[in-house]
Coordinates of C-alpha atoms and ligand atoms in Angstrom, one line a residue:
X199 CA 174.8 110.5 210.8
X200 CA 173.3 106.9 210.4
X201 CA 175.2 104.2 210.2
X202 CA 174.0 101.4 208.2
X203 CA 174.8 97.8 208.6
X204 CA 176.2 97.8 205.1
X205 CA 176.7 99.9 202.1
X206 CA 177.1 98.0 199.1
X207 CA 178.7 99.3 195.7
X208 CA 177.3 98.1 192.8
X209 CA 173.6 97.1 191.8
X210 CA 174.2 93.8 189.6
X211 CA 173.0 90.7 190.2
X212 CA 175.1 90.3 193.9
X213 CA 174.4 93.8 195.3
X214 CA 170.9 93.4 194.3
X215 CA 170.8 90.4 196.1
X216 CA 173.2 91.1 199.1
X217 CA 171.0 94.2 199.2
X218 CA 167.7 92.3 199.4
X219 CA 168.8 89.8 201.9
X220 CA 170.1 92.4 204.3
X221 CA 166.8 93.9 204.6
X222 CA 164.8 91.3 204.5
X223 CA 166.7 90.5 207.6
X224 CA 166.2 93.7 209.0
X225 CA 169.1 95.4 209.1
X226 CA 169.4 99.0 207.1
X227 CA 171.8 98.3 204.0
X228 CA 172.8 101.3 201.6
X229 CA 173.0 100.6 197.7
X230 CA 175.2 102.6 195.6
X231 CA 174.7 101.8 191.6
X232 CA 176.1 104.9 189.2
X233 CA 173.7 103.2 186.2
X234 CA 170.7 101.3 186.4
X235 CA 170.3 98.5 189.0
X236 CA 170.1 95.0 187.5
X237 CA 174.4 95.8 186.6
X238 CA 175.4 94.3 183.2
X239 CA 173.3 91.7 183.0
X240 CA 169.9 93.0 183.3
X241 CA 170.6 96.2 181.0
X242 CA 173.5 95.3 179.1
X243 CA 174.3 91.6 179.2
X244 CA 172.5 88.3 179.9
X245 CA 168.6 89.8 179.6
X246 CA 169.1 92.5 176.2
X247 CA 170.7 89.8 174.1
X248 CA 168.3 86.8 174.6
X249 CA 165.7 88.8 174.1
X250 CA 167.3 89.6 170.6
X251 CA 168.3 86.3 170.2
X252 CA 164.9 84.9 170.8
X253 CA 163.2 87.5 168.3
X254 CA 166.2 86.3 166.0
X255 CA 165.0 82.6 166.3
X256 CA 161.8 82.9 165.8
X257 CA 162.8 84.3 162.9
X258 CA 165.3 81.6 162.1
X259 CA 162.2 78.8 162.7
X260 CA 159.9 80.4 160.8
X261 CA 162.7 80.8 157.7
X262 CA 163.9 76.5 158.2
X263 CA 160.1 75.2 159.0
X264 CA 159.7 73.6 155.9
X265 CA 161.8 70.6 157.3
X266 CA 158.7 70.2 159.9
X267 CA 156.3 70.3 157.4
X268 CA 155.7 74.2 157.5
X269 CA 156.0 76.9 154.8
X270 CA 155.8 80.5 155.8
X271 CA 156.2 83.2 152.9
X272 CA 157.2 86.8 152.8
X273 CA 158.7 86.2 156.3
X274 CA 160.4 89.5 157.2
X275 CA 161.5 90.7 160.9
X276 CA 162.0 94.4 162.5
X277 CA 165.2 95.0 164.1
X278 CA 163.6 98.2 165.7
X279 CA 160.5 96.5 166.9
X280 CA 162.7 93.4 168.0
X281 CA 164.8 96.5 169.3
X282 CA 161.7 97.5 171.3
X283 CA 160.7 94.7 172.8
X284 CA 164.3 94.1 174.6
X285 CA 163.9 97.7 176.5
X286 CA 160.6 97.0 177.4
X287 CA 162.1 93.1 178.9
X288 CA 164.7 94.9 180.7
X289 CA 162.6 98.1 181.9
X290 CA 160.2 95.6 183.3
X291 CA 162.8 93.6 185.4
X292 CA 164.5 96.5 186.9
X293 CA 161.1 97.8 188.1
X294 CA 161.1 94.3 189.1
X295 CA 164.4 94.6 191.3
X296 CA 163.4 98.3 192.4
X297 CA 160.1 96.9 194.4
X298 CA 161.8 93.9 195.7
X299 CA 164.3 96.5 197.7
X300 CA 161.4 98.6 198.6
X301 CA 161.0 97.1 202.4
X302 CA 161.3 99.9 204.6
X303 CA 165.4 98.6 205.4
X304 CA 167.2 99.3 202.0
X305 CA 168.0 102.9 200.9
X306 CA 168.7 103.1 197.0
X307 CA 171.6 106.1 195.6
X308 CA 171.8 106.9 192.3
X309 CA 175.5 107.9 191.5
X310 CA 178.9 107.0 190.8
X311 CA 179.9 106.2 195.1
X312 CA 183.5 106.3 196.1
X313 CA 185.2 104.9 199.5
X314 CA 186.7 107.6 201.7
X315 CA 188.0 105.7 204.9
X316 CA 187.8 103.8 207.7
X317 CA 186.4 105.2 211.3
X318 CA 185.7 104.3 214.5
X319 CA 185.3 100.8 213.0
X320 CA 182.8 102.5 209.9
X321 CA 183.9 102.7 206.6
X322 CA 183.0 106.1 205.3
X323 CA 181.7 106.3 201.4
X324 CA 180.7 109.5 199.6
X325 CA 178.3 110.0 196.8
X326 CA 177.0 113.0 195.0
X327 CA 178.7 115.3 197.9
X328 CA 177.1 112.9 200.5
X329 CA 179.3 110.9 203.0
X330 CA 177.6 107.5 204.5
X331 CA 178.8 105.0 206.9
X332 CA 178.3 101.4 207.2
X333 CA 179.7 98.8 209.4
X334 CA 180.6 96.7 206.7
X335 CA 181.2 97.2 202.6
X336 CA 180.5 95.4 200.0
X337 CA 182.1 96.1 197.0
X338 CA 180.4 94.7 193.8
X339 CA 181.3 96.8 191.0
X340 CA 181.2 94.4 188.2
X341 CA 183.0 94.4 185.2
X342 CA 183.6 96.2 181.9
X343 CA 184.3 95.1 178.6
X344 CA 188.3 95.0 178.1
X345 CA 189.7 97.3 175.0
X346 CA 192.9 95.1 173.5
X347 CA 195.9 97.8 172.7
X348 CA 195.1 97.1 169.2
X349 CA 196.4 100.1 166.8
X350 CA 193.5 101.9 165.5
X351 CA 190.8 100.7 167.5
X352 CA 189.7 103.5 169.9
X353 CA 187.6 106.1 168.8
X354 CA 186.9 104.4 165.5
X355 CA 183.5 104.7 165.0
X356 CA 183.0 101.3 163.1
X357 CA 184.2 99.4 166.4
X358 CA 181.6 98.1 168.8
X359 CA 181.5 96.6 171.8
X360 CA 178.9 94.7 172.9
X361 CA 177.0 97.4 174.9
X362 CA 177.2 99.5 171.1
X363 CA 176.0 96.3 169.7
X364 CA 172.7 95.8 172.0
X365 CA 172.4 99.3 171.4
X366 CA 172.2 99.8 168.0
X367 CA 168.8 100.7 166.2
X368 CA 170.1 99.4 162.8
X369 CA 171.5 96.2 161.7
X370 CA 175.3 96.0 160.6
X371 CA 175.3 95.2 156.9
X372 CA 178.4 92.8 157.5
X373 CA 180.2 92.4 161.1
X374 CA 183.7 91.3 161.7
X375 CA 183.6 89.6 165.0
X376 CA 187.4 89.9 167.3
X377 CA 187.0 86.8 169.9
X378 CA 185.4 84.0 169.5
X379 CA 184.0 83.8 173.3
X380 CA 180.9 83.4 174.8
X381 CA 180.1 86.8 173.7
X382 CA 181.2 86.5 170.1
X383 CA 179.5 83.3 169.7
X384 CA 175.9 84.7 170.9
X385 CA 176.6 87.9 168.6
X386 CA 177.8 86.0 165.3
X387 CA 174.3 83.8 166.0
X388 CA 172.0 87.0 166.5
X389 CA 173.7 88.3 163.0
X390 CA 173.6 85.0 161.3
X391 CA 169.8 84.5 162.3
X392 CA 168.9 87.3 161.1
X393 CA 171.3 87.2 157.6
X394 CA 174.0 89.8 157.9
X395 CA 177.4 88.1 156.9
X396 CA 179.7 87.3 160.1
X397 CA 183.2 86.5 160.7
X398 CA 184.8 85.6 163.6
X399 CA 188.8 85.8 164.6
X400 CA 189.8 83.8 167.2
X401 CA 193.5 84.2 168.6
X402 CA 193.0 80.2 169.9
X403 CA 193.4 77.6 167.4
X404 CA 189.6 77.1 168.9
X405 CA 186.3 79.0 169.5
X406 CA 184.9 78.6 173.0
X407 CA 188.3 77.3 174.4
X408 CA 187.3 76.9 177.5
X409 CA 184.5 74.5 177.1
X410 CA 184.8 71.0 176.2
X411 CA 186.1 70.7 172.4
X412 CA 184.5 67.9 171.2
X413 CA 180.7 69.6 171.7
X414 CA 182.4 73.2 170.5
X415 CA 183.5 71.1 167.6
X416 CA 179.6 70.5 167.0
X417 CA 179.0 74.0 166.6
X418 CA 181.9 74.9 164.6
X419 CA 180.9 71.9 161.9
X420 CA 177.3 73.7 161.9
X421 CA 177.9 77.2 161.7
X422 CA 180.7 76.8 158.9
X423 CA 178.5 74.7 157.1
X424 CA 175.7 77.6 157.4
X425 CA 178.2 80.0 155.9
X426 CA 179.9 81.9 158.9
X427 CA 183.5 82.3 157.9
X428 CA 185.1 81.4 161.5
X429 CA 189.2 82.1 161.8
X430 CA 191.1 80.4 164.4
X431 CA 194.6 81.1 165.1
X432 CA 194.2 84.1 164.0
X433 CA 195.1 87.8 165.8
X434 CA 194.6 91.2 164.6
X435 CA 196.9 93.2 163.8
X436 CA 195.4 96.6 162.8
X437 CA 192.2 98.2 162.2
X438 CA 192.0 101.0 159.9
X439 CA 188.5 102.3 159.5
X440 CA 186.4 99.1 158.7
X441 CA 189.3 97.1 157.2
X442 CA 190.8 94.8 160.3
X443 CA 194.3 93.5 158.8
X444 CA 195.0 89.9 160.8
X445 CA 197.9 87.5 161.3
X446 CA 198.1 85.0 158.1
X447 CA 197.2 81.4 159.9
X448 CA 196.7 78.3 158.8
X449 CA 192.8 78.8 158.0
X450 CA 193.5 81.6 156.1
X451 CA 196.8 81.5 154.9
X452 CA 196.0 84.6 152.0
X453 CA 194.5 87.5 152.1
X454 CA 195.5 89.6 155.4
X455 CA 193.2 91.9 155.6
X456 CA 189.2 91.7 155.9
X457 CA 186.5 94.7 155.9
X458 CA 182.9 94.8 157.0
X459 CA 180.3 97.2 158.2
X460 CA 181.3 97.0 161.6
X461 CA 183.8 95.2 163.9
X462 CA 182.9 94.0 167.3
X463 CA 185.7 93.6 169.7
X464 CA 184.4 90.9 172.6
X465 CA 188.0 89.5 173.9
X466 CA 187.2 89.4 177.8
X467 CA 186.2 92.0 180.5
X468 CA 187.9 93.5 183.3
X469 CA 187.4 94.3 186.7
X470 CA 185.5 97.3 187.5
X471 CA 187.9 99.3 190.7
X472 CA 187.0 103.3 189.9
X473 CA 186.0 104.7 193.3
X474 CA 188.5 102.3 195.7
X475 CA 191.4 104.0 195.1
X476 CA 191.6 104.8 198.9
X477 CA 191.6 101.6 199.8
X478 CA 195.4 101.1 198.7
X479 CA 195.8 98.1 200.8
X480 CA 193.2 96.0 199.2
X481 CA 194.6 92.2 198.1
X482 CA 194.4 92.4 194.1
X483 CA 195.3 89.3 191.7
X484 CA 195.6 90.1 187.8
X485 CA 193.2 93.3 188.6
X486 CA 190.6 91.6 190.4
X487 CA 189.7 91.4 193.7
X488 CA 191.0 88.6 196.3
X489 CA 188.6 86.9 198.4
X490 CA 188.5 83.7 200.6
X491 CA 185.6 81.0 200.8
X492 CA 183.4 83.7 202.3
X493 CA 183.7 86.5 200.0
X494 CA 185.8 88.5 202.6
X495 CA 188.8 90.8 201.2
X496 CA 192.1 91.1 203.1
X497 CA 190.5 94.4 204.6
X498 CA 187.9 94.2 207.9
X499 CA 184.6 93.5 206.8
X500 CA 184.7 94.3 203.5
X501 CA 183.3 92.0 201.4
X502 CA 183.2 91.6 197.4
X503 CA 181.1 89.6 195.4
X504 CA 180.9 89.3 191.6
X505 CA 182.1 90.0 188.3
X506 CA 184.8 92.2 190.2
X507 CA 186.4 89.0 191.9
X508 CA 187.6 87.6 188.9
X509 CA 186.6 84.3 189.8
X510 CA 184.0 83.1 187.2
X511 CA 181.9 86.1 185.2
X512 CA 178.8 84.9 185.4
X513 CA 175.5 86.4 186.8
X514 CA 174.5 83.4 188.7
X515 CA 177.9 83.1 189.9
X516 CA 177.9 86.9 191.4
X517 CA 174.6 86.0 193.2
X518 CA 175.5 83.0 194.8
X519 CA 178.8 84.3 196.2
X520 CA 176.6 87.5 197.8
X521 CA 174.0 85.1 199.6
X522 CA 177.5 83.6 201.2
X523 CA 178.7 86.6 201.9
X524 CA 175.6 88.2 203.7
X525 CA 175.0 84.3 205.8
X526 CA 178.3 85.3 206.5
X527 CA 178.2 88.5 207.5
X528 CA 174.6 87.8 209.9
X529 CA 175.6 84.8 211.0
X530 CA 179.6 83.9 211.5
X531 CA 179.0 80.3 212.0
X532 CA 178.0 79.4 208.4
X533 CA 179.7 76.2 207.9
X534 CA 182.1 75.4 204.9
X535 CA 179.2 73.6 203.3
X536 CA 177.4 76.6 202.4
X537 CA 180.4 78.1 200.9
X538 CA 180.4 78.8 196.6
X539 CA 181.1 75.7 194.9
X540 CA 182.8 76.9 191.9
X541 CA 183.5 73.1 190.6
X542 CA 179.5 72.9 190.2
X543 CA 178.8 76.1 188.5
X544 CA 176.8 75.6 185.2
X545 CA 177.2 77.7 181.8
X546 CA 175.4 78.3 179.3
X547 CA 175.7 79.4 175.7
X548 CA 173.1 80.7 173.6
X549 CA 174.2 79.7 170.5
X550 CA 172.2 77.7 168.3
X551 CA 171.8 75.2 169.1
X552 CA 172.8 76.2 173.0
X553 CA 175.5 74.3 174.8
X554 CA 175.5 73.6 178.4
X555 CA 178.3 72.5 181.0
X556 CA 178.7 72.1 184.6
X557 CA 182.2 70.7 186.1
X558 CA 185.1 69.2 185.1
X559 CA 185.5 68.6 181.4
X560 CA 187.6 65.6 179.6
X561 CA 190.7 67.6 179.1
X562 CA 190.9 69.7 182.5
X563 CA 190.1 66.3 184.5
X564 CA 193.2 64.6 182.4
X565 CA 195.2 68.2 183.3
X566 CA 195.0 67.3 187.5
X567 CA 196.0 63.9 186.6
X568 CA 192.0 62.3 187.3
X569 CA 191.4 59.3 185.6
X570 CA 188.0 59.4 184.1
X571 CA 185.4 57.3 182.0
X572 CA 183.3 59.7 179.3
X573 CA 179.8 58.9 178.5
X574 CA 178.9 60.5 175.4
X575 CA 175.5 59.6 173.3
X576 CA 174.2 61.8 170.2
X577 CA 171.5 64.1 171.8
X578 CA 169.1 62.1 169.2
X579 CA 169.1 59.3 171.9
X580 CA 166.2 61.1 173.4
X581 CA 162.9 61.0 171.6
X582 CA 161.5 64.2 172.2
X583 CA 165.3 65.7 170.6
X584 CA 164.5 63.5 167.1
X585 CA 160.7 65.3 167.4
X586 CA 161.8 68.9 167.5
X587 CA 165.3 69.2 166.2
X588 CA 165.3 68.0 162.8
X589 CA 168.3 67.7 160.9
X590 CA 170.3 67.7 164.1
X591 CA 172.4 65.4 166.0
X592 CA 173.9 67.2 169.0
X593 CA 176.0 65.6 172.1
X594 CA 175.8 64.7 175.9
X595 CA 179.0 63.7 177.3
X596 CA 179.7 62.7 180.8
X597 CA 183.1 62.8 182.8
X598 CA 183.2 60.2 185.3
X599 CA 185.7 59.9 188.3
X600 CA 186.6 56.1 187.1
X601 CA 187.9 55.4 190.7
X602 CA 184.6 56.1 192.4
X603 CA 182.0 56.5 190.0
X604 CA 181.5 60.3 190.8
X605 CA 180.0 62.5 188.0
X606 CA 182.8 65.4 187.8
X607 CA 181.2 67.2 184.5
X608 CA 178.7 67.3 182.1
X609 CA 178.7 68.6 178.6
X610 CA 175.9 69.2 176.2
X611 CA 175.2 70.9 173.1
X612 CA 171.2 71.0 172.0
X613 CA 168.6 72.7 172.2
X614 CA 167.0 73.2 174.8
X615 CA 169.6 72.3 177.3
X616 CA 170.3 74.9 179.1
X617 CA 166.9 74.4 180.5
X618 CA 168.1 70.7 182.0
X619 CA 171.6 71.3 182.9
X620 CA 171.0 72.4 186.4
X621 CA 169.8 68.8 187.3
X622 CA 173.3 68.1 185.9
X623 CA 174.5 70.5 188.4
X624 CA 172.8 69.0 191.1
X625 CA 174.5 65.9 190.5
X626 CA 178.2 67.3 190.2
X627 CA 177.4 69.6 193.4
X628 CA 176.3 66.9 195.5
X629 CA 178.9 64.7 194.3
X630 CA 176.3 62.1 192.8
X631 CA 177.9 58.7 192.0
X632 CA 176.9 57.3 188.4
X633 CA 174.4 54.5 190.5
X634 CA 172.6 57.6 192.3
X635 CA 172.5 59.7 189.2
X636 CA 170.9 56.6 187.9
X637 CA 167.7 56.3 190.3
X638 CA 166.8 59.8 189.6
X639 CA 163.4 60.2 187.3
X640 CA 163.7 62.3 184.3
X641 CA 159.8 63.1 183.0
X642 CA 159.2 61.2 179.5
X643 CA 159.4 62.8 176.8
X644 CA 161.9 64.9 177.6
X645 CA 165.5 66.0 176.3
X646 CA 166.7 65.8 179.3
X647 CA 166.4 62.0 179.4
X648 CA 169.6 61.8 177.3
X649 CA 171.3 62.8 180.8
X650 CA 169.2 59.5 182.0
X651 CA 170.1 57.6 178.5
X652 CA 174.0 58.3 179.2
X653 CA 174.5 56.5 181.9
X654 CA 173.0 53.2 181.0
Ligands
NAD1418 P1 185.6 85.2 176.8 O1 186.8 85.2 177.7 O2 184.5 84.3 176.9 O3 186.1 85.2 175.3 C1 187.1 86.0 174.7 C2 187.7 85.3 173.5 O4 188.5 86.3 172.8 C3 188.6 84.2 173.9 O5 188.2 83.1 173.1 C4 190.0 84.7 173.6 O6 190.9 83.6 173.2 C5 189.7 85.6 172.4 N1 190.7 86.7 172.3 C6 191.3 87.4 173.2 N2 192.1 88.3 172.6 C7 191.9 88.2 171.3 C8 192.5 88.9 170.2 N3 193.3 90.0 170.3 N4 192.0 88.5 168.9 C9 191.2 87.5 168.8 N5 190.7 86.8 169.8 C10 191.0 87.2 171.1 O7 185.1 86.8 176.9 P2 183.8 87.4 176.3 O8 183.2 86.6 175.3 O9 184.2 88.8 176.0 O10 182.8 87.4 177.6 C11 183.2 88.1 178.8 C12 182.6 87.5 180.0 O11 181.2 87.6 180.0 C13 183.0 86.0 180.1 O12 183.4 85.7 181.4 C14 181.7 85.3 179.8 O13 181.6 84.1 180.5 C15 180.6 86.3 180.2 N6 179.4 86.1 179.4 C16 178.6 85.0 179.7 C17 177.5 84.8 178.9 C18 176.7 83.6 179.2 O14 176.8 83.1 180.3 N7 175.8 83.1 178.3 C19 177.2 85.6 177.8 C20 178.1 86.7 177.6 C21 179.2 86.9 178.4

């Protein structure tokens, strides 16, 4: 039998990478993915709803031009065509992935692979009644979307999740919304674009409450303004067919129960461990996987990467920690430098308008005791901002370490900055002090000059 360098579980964004950079190298790696390689992101995630989101917007723009000047008339969209144009996105980037692994060193499986043992220094994995071996193992399994032990929500046909939700060929006529996360928020704007009622219940007295509250506070002003009925402090109780019965609060203090068309559940994911049940041993924290600075597990040379790690569930994330994993694993003298930074990790979400963040923000800085200095300037401090967002103000804050002038976070909400807030990242990465974040040139007009504006 052959043994491969490494045999990697999972083909999301960090086995396709790990996968890629293996061979590239020139060492045999084996792929297991039991789907479709791209992982959530590509098929069900990241890729699928911007496209929707995009075809909502344009929408949305062509419905609000008049403010620019613009009247359109009889404007209607087509959920099945928008429908259409996602598959083909997403069928055209996982051809994409599929020819980047096709380099003579990477061997692709289709099917759901599960770990047998450990041999003669191999670890043994068997798929579709085939046993490989690899040197090393990667496990990058990913995540799925967590099911809250709420009476009357499994098998109820008017629950989605978001997977149902890309998946749908017709639009809901009303949604409830359970969680008012990053993939709520995307969701209640994709319905609200495209005018089906929404509401979202939030168990935190906040949407988003992760991110920085004052720029989350922009968004919540806007959307309850443009008529989405957004409940925070507020837990479900029950869901009986389409009626979801919730927890009086003090947002809605009377009625305690609310129906729609549907109800989309989006309060977290999970860990993804089916098929490494043999390895008993393996260092688990709240149901995710333990690893050090290098990706490694407890166990000898195996590695995870991703979702599955429980560390930050983002794609970019899961890709970053599988290029330090594989320098790693070719090359054992990759210095602490190269290790993830996870302080300097940017996020994005695509609401509308989209907020951005990288680092620390206000309140977790004031949490480990930092003393800071904010920066904050209406996003209509930038010229190009006041030509193309009319009727919008937006908000750039930055947290500065006020003992040596160190940019610890930045936090935006404005279109488009999702599309800037990597030079942002840059900054907070490289620990850039306020006077070198100064001499950079930002390119006039744009909206990221505000980052530029800021800081003077
Ligand atoms: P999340 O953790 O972002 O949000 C879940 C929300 O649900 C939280 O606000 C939480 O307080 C709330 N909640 C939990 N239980 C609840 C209950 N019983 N009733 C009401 N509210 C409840 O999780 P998500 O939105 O499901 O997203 C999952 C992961 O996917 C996240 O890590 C997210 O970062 C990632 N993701 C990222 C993007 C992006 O980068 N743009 C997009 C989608 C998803």
């Amino acid at each position: 039998m052959d043994k491969y360098f490494l045999a990697i579980i999972g083909g999301g964004p960090a086995g396709y990478t790990a996968a890629e950079m293996v061979s590239k190298a020139g060492k045999d790696v084996i792929l297991f993915e039991q789907t479709a390689l791209g992982g959530t992101c590509l098929n069900v995630g990241c890729i699928p709803t911007k496209s929707l989101l995009y075809g909502a917007k344009q929408y949305y723009n062509a419905t609000h031009a008049q403010k620019y000047g613009v009247t359109a008339e009889n404007v209607v969209f087509d959920f099945a065509a928008m429908q259409k144009r996602k598959t083909i996105v997403v069928r055209k980037l996982v051809a994409g992935i599929k020819a980047r692994l096709n380099n003579g060193h990477c061997t692709v499986v289709n099917g759901a692979a599960r770990v047998l043992d450990s041999i003669r220094q191999a670890w043994r994995i068997e798929c579709n009644g085939e046993t490989y071996e690899a040197e090393n193992l990667m496990i990058c399994t990913g995540s799925t979307n967590f099911v809250p032990p709420i009476p009357g929500i499994k098998d109820n046909p008017a629950v989605w999740d978001s997977t149902d939700a890309l998946a749908a060929t017709e639009l809901p006529k009303s949604i409830i919304i359970v969680g008012g996360g990053v993939i709520g928020m995307e969701f209640a704007t994709l319905y609200h674009e495209l005018g089906v009622p929404v509401t979202v219940i939030e168990a935190m007295p906040t949407i988003l409450p992760n991110l920085d509250q004052e720029v989350v506070q922009v968004l919540l002003d806007k959307y309850r303004k443009a008529g989405i009925n957004i409940l925070t402090s507020t837990k479900v109780e029950s869901i009986e067919g389409n009626t979801v019965s919730i927890s009086s609060s003090p947002s809605f203090p009377s009625s305690p129960s609310l129906t729609s068309d549907k109800i989309l559940v989006s309060v977290g994911r999970r860990a993804n461990l089916q098929g490494l049940e043999a390895l008993s041993d393996l260092e688990l924290n709240r149901g995710a996987i333990v690893i050090d600075d290098f990706c490694r597990t407890n166990l000898p040379n195996v590695y995870a990467c991703g979702d599955v790690t429980g560390k930050i569930m983002l794609a970019h994330v899961a890709s970053r920690q599988a290029e330090v994993a594989v320098s790693k694993m070719l090359n054992d003298q990759i210095v602490n430098a190269q290790m993830v930074n996870y302080r300097a990790i940017p996020s994005v979400v695509y609401t509308n308008p989209e907020i951005a963040s990288v680092g620390l923000t206000e309140q977790q800085a004031a949490d480990m005791n930092i003393e800071t200095e904010v920066r904050k300037l209406p996003m209509t401090f930038s010229g190009r901002f006041m030509a193309e967002n009319e009727g919008e103000t937006g908000l750039c804050k930055l947290i500065i370490d006020r003992r040596n002038q160190t940019i610890l976070g930045v936090h935006c909400i404005g279109n488009p900055c999702s599309e800037f807030i990597a030079t942002a990242s840059c900054a907070v990465r490289n620990g850039y002090t306020m006077d070198d974040f100064r001499q950079v040139v930002f390119p006039h007009p744009t909206v990221s000059e505000i980052l530029h504006e800021a800081l003077h």
